[in-house]
Amino acid sequence: MIEFIDMTLAFCVALGFALGIISGLTPGLHLNNFASMLLAISPQLLLLGLTPFQMASIILAASISQTFFDAIPAIFLGAPDSETALSVLPGQRLMLEGRGIEAVRLSALGSAGSIAFALLLVYPLSWIISSYYDYLVKYVGVLLLAISLMMIKSERGPWIEGQGSLVHWKYKLIAGMLFLTSGVLGIFAFEHEDLLYSPLDLEPQVLLPLLSGIFGASSLILSLTTKVQIPKQTESKIKMPGPTIAKAVLSGGLGGSLVAWIPGVSPSVASIAARLGSPGTAEEFLVSIAGVNSANALFSLVALYVIDRPRSGAAAAIQQLLTLDQNIMAQMMIMAVIVVLASYLATIAAAQLAARSISSLNYPRLCIIVLVFLLAMTYAFTGIFGLFVFFLSTIVGLIAPVAGIHRIHAMGVLMLPLIVMYI
């Protein structure tokens, strides 16, 4: 039996699984960083004997496992990335009640269940999208504009006793201003992408300073300024009824499967758009947002195969390594299932370890270390101009938490440039 197992491929999948754990657990560190580094050293890896398929398997495994593990810093540390930004409030609400382990269990359940559901949608959605993709692209700009307006319209800000009934319009106005401000920053960065230069001769990535600043550095700086007493975390059973769990899993799976085809719509954007008018409980929201995130990671690969368009940093890296065919897709789907099972079990175990160590963790020191790492990474990949974009995006990223609105409106950094492009 052993001779039929590609041990090098198994090692690559295990390595990708480990890299996903590292990027998921490290605040501010995104899988795109690893994907960029892997592409940069791919010629050396080829000389060592690795095939493009084996390198692609590393990225696939990392992209899946990260969507499980990034719930842990989002819930226990309040330091999410762009995909898990919406999970911070409901996740931390449960953590501050001593139910952090339960919150991570809910997130892992949403991720695993939604990917299982998404696998059933691969063939029908692929057929539908491939048949009508040109029509969909024609109206992408209008669709993104409609989603943006719904996001802004849904913003109500924090509820404070004594405020007037019209105060929510103030928060809608701030949300609109944040969307436009981040959008202008995105347009500026993309139009001047040619100014990016890597001192180490790596491939410059404009999204690195943009997203690391808005969703990484800003969260870390904010965390350094807040002091919260963390209660003891205890094991607690999931109390959600079965039908409610199923509804949240199906919502996450469907949302993540659909968003992967549309440029500029992140999992967080898809979640808030799908749940407008029906926010549900914190538990239901955690299951749903995790499901959208994980199903999107899977369908980004499917979208690359069907329409030859990368819809994520991982898919873009895989596209540069090899051309997908039916046989490769089948092998990658099997790998995805294996990584999902391993990630589900490992995430729950990691949550228990995190719950025991959270009270003794020197969180300010961790934040400073990650901030220094992000600065070094930004300079290594994008040079001085990248650091300038990183500084601007960090300031923009602080607007939402200071103003008391959802950080999701800062996704205008990606959505507005696409709206301008497609309309």
Coordinates of C-alpha atoms in Angstrom, one line a residue:
M1 CA 0.0 0.0 0.0
I2 CA 2.8 2.4 0.9
E3 CA 4.4 2.3 -2.5
F4 CA 1.3 3.7 -4.1
I5 CA 1.4 6.8 -1.8
D6 CA 3.3 9.8 -3.1
M7 CA 5.2 10.6 0.1
T8 CA 6.5 13.9 -1.3
L9 CA 2.9 15.0 -2.1
A10 CA 1.8 13.9 1.4
F11 CA 4.6 16.0 2.8
C12 CA 3.6 19.0 0.7
V13 CA 0.0 18.7 1.9
A14 CA 1.1 18.5 5.5
L15 CA 3.4 21.5 5.0
G16 CA 0.5 23.5 3.6
F17 CA -1.7 22.5 6.5
A18 CA 1.0 23.7 8.9
L19 CA 1.4 27.0 7.0
G20 CA -2.3 27.5 7.2
I21 CA -2.2 27.0 10.9
I22 CA 0.6 29.6 11.2
S23 CA -1.1 32.2 9.0
G24 CA -4.4 31.5 10.7
L25 CA -3.1 31.8 14.3
T26 CA -0.8 34.8 13.6
P27 CA -2.7 38.2 13.7
G28 CA -2.1 40.2 10.6
L29 CA -0.4 37.4 8.7
H30 CA -2.2 36.4 5.6
L31 CA -1.9 33.3 3.4
N32 CA -1.1 35.6 0.4
N33 CA 2.2 36.3 2.1
F34 CA 3.2 32.6 2.0
A35 CA 1.8 32.2 -1.5
S36 CA 3.9 35.2 -2.7
M37 CA 7.1 33.8 -1.1
L38 CA 6.4 30.3 -2.5
L39 CA 6.1 31.8 -6.0
A40 CA 9.3 33.8 -5.5
I41 CA 11.3 30.7 -4.6
S42 CA 9.5 28.3 -7.1
P43 CA 12.5 28.1 -9.4
Q44 CA 14.7 26.9 -6.6
L45 CA 12.0 24.4 -5.5
L46 CA 11.8 23.1 -9.0
L47 CA 15.5 22.5 -9.0
L48 CA 15.1 20.6 -5.7
G49 CA 12.7 18.2 -7.5
L50 CA 9.3 19.5 -6.5
T51 CA 6.7 19.6 -9.2
P52 CA 4.3 22.5 -9.9
F53 CA 1.4 20.3 -8.7
Q54 CA 3.1 19.6 -5.4
M55 CA 3.7 23.3 -4.9
A56 CA 0.1 24.0 -5.7
S57 CA -1.0 21.4 -3.1
I58 CA 0.9 23.4 -0.5
I59 CA -1.1 26.5 -1.3
L60 CA -4.4 24.6 -1.5
A61 CA -3.9 22.9 1.9
A62 CA -2.9 26.2 3.5
S63 CA -5.9 28.1 2.0
I64 CA -8.3 25.5 3.5
S65 CA -6.7 25.1 7.0
Q66 CA -6.3 28.9 7.4
T67 CA -10.1 29.4 7.2
F68 CA -10.5 27.1 10.3
F69 CA -7.7 28.5 12.4
D70 CA -8.1 32.2 11.8
A71 CA -11.2 32.1 14.0
I72 CA -9.0 31.6 17.1
P73 CA -7.2 35.0 17.1
A74 CA -10.4 36.6 15.9
I75 CA -12.3 35.3 18.9
F76 CA -9.6 35.2 21.7
L77 CA -7.5 38.2 20.6
G78 CA -9.8 40.3 18.5
A79 CA -7.3 40.5 15.7
P80 CA -9.0 39.3 12.5
D81 CA -8.0 39.4 8.9
S82 CA -10.2 40.7 6.1
E83 CA -12.2 37.4 5.8
T84 CA -13.0 37.1 9.5
A85 CA -13.5 40.8 10.4
L86 CA -17.2 40.3 11.0
S87 CA -16.7 37.5 13.5
V88 CA -14.9 39.6 16.0
L89 CA -17.9 41.1 17.8
P90 CA -20.1 38.0 18.1
G91 CA -17.0 35.8 18.8
Q92 CA -15.6 38.1 21.5
R93 CA -19.1 38.4 23.0
L94 CA -19.1 34.7 23.7
M95 CA -15.5 34.7 24.8
L96 CA -16.2 37.5 27.3
E97 CA -18.9 35.2 28.7
G98 CA -16.4 32.4 29.1
R99 CA -17.6 30.6 26.0
G100 CA -14.6 31.1 23.7
I101 CA -14.1 27.3 23.1
E102 CA -17.8 27.0 22.1
A103 CA -17.4 30.0 19.8
V104 CA -14.4 28.3 18.0
R105 CA -16.4 25.0 17.8
L106 CA -19.2 26.8 16.1
S107 CA -16.8 28.4 13.7
A108 CA -15.2 25.0 12.9
L109 CA -18.6 23.4 12.5
G110 CA -19.6 26.1 10.0
S111 CA -16.4 25.7 8.0
A112 CA -16.5 21.9 7.8
G113 CA -20.3 21.8 7.2
S114 CA -20.3 24.5 4.5
I115 CA -17.4 22.9 2.6
A116 CA -19.3 19.6 2.6
F117 CA -22.4 21.4 1.2
A118 CA -20.3 23.3 -1.3
L119 CA -18.9 20.1 -2.7
L120 CA -22.4 19.1 -3.7
L121 CA -22.7 22.4 -5.6
V122 CA -19.5 22.1 -7.6
Y123 CA -21.1 20.6 -10.7
P124 CA -24.4 22.5 -10.9
L125 CA -22.9 25.9 -10.2
S126 CA -20.0 25.3 -12.6
W127 CA -22.4 24.5 -15.4
I128 CA -24.7 27.5 -14.6
I129 CA -21.8 30.0 -14.2
S130 CA -19.9 28.8 -17.3
S131 CA -23.1 29.1 -19.4
Y132 CA -23.9 32.7 -18.2
Y133 CA -20.6 34.1 -17.1
D134 CA -20.4 36.7 -19.9
Y135 CA -23.8 38.0 -18.9
L136 CA -22.7 38.1 -15.2
V137 CA -19.6 40.0 -16.0
K138 CA -21.6 42.5 -17.9
Y139 CA -23.4 43.5 -14.8
V140 CA -20.6 43.0 -12.2
G141 CA -20.3 46.8 -11.7
V142 CA -24.0 47.2 -11.0
L143 CA -24.0 44.2 -8.7
L144 CA -21.0 45.5 -6.7
L145 CA -22.6 49.0 -6.5
A146 CA -25.9 47.5 -5.2
I147 CA -24.0 45.4 -2.6
S148 CA -22.1 48.5 -1.5
L149 CA -25.3 50.5 -1.0
M150 CA -26.9 47.7 0.9
M151 CA -23.9 47.5 3.2
I152 CA -24.0 51.2 3.9
K153 CA -27.8 51.1 4.3
S154 CA -27.5 48.3 6.9
E155 CA -25.1 50.2 9.1
R156 CA -26.8 51.5 12.3
G157 CA -23.8 52.0 14.6
P158 CA -23.8 51.1 18.3
W159 CA -27.1 51.4 20.3
I160 CA -26.7 54.0 23.0
E161 CA -29.6 54.9 25.3
G162 CA -30.8 58.4 24.9
Q163 CA -29.8 58.8 21.2
G164 CA -32.4 60.1 18.9
S165 CA -34.3 57.8 16.4
L166 CA -32.4 59.4 13.4
V167 CA -28.9 58.9 14.8
H168 CA -28.4 55.8 12.6
W169 CA -28.3 58.1 9.6
K170 CA -25.1 59.6 11.0
Y171 CA -23.5 56.2 11.0
K172 CA -24.7 55.5 7.5
L173 CA -23.0 58.7 6.4
I174 CA -19.7 57.8 8.1
A175 CA -19.9 54.3 6.5
G176 CA -20.4 55.9 3.1
M177 CA -17.4 58.2 3.7
L178 CA -15.3 55.3 4.8
F179 CA -16.2 53.3 1.7
L180 CA -15.3 56.2 -0.5
T181 CA -12.1 57.0 1.4
S182 CA -10.9 53.4 1.3
G183 CA -12.0 53.2 -2.4
V184 CA -10.0 56.2 -3.3
L185 CA -7.0 54.7 -1.5
G186 CA -7.4 51.5 -3.5
I187 CA -7.6 53.4 -6.8
F188 CA -4.5 55.4 -5.9
A189 CA -2.6 52.2 -5.0
F190 CA -3.6 50.3 -8.1
E191 CA -2.9 53.2 -10.4
H192 CA 0.6 53.6 -9.0
E193 CA 1.4 49.9 -8.7
D194 CA 4.4 50.4 -10.9
L195 CA 6.1 52.3 -8.1
L196 CA 6.2 49.2 -6.0
Y197 CA 9.7 47.7 -5.8
S198 CA 11.0 44.8 -3.8
P199 CA 14.6 45.3 -2.5
L200 CA 14.9 41.5 -2.3
D201 CA 13.8 41.1 -5.9
L202 CA 10.5 39.4 -4.9
E203 CA 7.2 39.8 -6.8
P204 CA 5.5 43.1 -5.5
Q205 CA 2.0 42.6 -4.2
V206 CA -0.1 45.8 -4.0
L207 CA -2.7 44.0 -1.8
L208 CA -0.1 43.3 0.9
P209 CA 0.3 46.9 2.1
L210 CA -3.4 47.7 1.5
L211 CA -5.0 44.7 3.4
S212 CA -2.2 44.4 6.0
G213 CA -2.7 48.0 7.0
I214 CA -6.5 48.1 7.0
F215 CA -7.3 44.8 8.6
G216 CA -3.9 43.9 10.2
A217 CA -2.0 46.8 11.6
S218 CA -5.1 48.9 12.5
S219 CA -6.5 46.0 14.6
L220 CA -3.2 45.4 16.3
I221 CA -2.8 49.1 17.2
L222 CA -6.3 49.3 18.5
S223 CA -5.7 46.1 20.6
L224 CA -2.6 47.7 22.1
T225 CA -4.8 50.6 23.4
T226 CA -7.5 48.5 25.0
K227 CA -7.3 46.6 28.3
V228 CA -9.9 43.9 28.7
Q229 CA -10.2 41.4 31.6
I230 CA -10.4 38.0 30.1
P231 CA -12.6 35.6 32.1
K232 CA -11.8 31.9 32.6
Q233 CA -12.8 29.9 29.6
T234 CA -14.8 26.8 30.3
E235 CA -16.1 23.9 28.1
S236 CA -19.7 24.5 27.0
K237 CA -21.9 22.5 24.7
I238 CA -23.3 24.0 21.6
K239 CA -26.9 25.0 22.4
M240 CA -28.1 25.9 18.9
P241 CA -31.0 23.7 17.6
G242 CA -30.2 21.4 14.8
P243 CA -32.4 23.2 12.2
T244 CA -30.7 26.5 13.0
I245 CA -27.3 25.0 12.6
A246 CA -28.3 23.5 9.3
K247 CA -29.7 26.8 8.1
A248 CA -26.5 28.7 9.0
V249 CA -24.3 26.0 7.4
L250 CA -26.4 26.1 4.2
S251 CA -26.3 29.9 4.1
G252 CA -22.5 29.9 4.6
G253 CA -21.9 27.2 2.0
L254 CA -24.2 28.8 -0.6
G255 CA -22.8 32.3 0.0
G256 CA -19.2 31.2 -0.2
S257 CA -19.9 29.2 -3.3
L258 CA -21.5 32.1 -5.1
V259 CA -19.1 34.9 -4.0
A260 CA -16.0 33.1 -5.5
W261 CA -17.2 33.9 -9.0
I262 CA -17.6 37.7 -8.5
P263 CA -14.5 39.9 -8.5
G264 CA -14.1 42.2 -5.6
V265 CA -16.6 40.6 -3.2
S266 CA -14.9 39.2 -0.1
P267 CA -16.4 36.5 2.1
S268 CA -17.2 39.2 4.7
V269 CA -19.0 41.3 2.1
A270 CA -20.9 38.2 1.0
S271 CA -21.9 37.4 4.6
I272 CA -23.2 40.8 5.4
A273 CA -25.1 41.0 2.0
A274 CA -26.7 37.6 2.5
R275 CA -27.8 38.4 6.1
L276 CA -29.1 41.9 5.6
G277 CA -32.4 42.2 7.5
S278 CA -31.8 38.8 9.2
P279 CA -28.8 39.1 11.6
G280 CA -29.7 36.1 13.7
T281 CA -27.9 35.2 17.0
A282 CA -24.2 35.5 17.6
E283 CA -23.9 31.8 17.4
E284 CA -25.7 31.6 14.1
F285 CA -23.6 34.4 12.7
L286 CA -20.4 32.7 13.6
V287 CA -21.4 29.5 11.8
S288 CA -22.4 31.4 8.7
I289 CA -19.4 33.7 8.4
A290 CA -17.0 30.8 8.9
G291 CA -18.9 28.8 6.3
V292 CA -18.7 31.6 3.7
N293 CA -15.0 31.9 4.3
S294 CA -14.2 28.2 3.9
A295 CA -16.6 27.5 1.0
N296 CA -15.1 30.6 -0.8
A297 CA -11.6 29.1 -0.4
L298 CA -12.8 25.9 -2.1
F299 CA -14.8 27.6 -4.9
S300 CA -12.0 30.0 -5.7
L301 CA -10.2 27.0 -7.1
V302 CA -13.3 25.8 -8.9
A303 CA -13.7 29.2 -10.5
L304 CA -10.1 29.1 -11.6
Y305 CA -10.8 25.8 -13.4
V306 CA -14.2 26.8 -14.9
I307 CA -13.7 30.4 -16.0
D308 CA -9.9 30.7 -15.7
R309 CA -10.2 33.7 -13.4
P310 CA -8.4 33.7 -10.0
R311 CA -10.7 35.0 -7.3
S312 CA -8.2 34.8 -4.4
G313 CA -4.5 35.2 -3.7
A314 CA -4.2 31.4 -3.4
A315 CA -6.0 30.8 -6.7
A316 CA -3.8 33.4 -8.4
A317 CA -0.6 31.6 -7.2
I318 CA -1.9 28.2 -8.3
Q319 CA -2.7 29.7 -11.7
Q320 CA 0.9 30.8 -12.1
L321 CA 2.2 27.3 -11.2
L322 CA 0.1 25.0 -13.4
T323 CA -2.9 24.7 -15.7
L324 CA -5.8 22.9 -14.1
D325 CA -7.5 19.9 -15.8
Q326 CA -10.2 17.4 -14.7
N327 CA -7.7 14.9 -13.2
I328 CA -5.9 17.6 -11.2
M329 CA -9.2 19.0 -9.9
A330 CA -10.3 15.6 -8.7
Q331 CA -7.0 15.1 -6.8
M332 CA -7.3 18.6 -5.3
M333 CA -10.9 17.9 -4.1
I334 CA -9.7 14.8 -2.4
M335 CA -6.9 16.7 -0.7
A336 CA -9.4 19.4 0.4
V337 CA -11.6 16.8 2.1
I338 CA -8.6 15.4 4.0
V339 CA -7.4 18.8 5.1
V340 CA -10.9 19.8 6.2
L341 CA -11.1 16.7 8.5
A342 CA -7.7 17.4 9.9
S343 CA -8.4 21.1 10.4
Y344 CA -11.7 20.5 12.2
L345 CA -10.1 18.3 14.8
A346 CA -6.9 20.4 15.2
T347 CA -8.9 23.6 15.5
I348 CA -10.9 22.3 18.4
A349 CA -7.7 21.1 20.1
A350 CA -6.0 24.4 19.5
A351 CA -9.0 26.3 20.9
Q352 CA -8.7 24.4 24.2
L353 CA -5.0 25.3 24.4
A354 CA -5.7 28.9 23.6
A355 CA -8.4 29.1 26.2
R356 CA -5.9 27.8 28.9
S357 CA -3.2 30.2 27.9
I358 CA -5.2 33.4 27.0
S359 CA -5.1 34.8 30.5
S360 CA -1.3 34.5 30.8
L361 CA -0.4 35.6 27.3
N362 CA 1.6 38.8 26.9
Y363 CA -0.6 40.1 24.2
P364 CA 0.9 43.6 23.9
R365 CA 4.3 42.0 23.1
L366 CA 2.7 39.7 20.5
C367 CA 1.0 42.7 18.9
I368 CA 4.3 44.6 18.7
I369 CA 6.1 41.6 17.2
V370 CA 3.5 41.1 14.5
L371 CA 3.5 44.9 13.7
V372 CA 7.3 44.8 13.2
F373 CA 6.9 41.6 11.1
L374 CA 4.2 43.3 8.9
L375 CA 6.5 46.4 8.4
A376 CA 9.4 44.1 7.4
M377 CA 7.2 42.0 5.1
T378 CA 5.8 45.1 3.4
Y379 CA 9.2 46.6 2.8
A380 CA 10.6 43.3 1.6
F381 CA 7.9 42.9 -1.0
T382 CA 6.9 46.5 -1.9
G383 CA 9.7 48.9 -0.8
I384 CA 9.3 52.5 0.3
F385 CA 6.2 53.2 -1.7
G386 CA 4.6 50.1 -0.2
L387 CA 5.4 51.4 3.3
F388 CA 3.7 54.7 2.4
V389 CA 0.5 52.8 1.2
F390 CA 0.7 50.7 4.4
F391 CA 0.8 53.8 6.6
L392 CA -2.2 55.3 4.7
S393 CA -4.2 52.1 4.9
T394 CA -3.5 51.7 8.6
I395 CA -5.1 55.1 9.2
V396 CA -8.1 54.2 7.1
G397 CA -8.4 51.0 9.0
L398 CA -8.7 52.8 12.3
I399 CA -11.7 54.9 11.2
A400 CA -14.3 52.2 11.6
P401 CA -13.6 51.1 15.2
V402 CA -13.1 54.7 16.3
A403 CA -16.4 55.7 14.7
G404 CA -18.2 52.7 16.0
I405 CA -19.2 51.2 12.6
H406 CA -18.4 47.9 10.9
R407 CA -14.9 47.6 9.4
I408 CA -16.5 45.9 6.4
H409 CA -17.1 49.3 4.8
A410 CA -13.3 49.6 4.3
M411 CA -13.7 46.8 1.6
G412 CA -14.3 49.8 -0.6
V413 CA -10.5 49.6 -1.1
L414 CA -11.2 46.7 -3.5
M415 CA -14.9 47.2 -4.5
L416 CA -14.7 50.9 -5.6
P417 CA -11.8 50.3 -8.1
L418 CA -13.8 47.4 -9.6
I419 CA -17.0 49.5 -9.7
V420 CA -15.2 52.2 -11.6
M421 CA -13.7 49.6 -13.9
Y422 CA -16.9 47.7 -14.8
I423 CA -19.4 50.6 -14.9

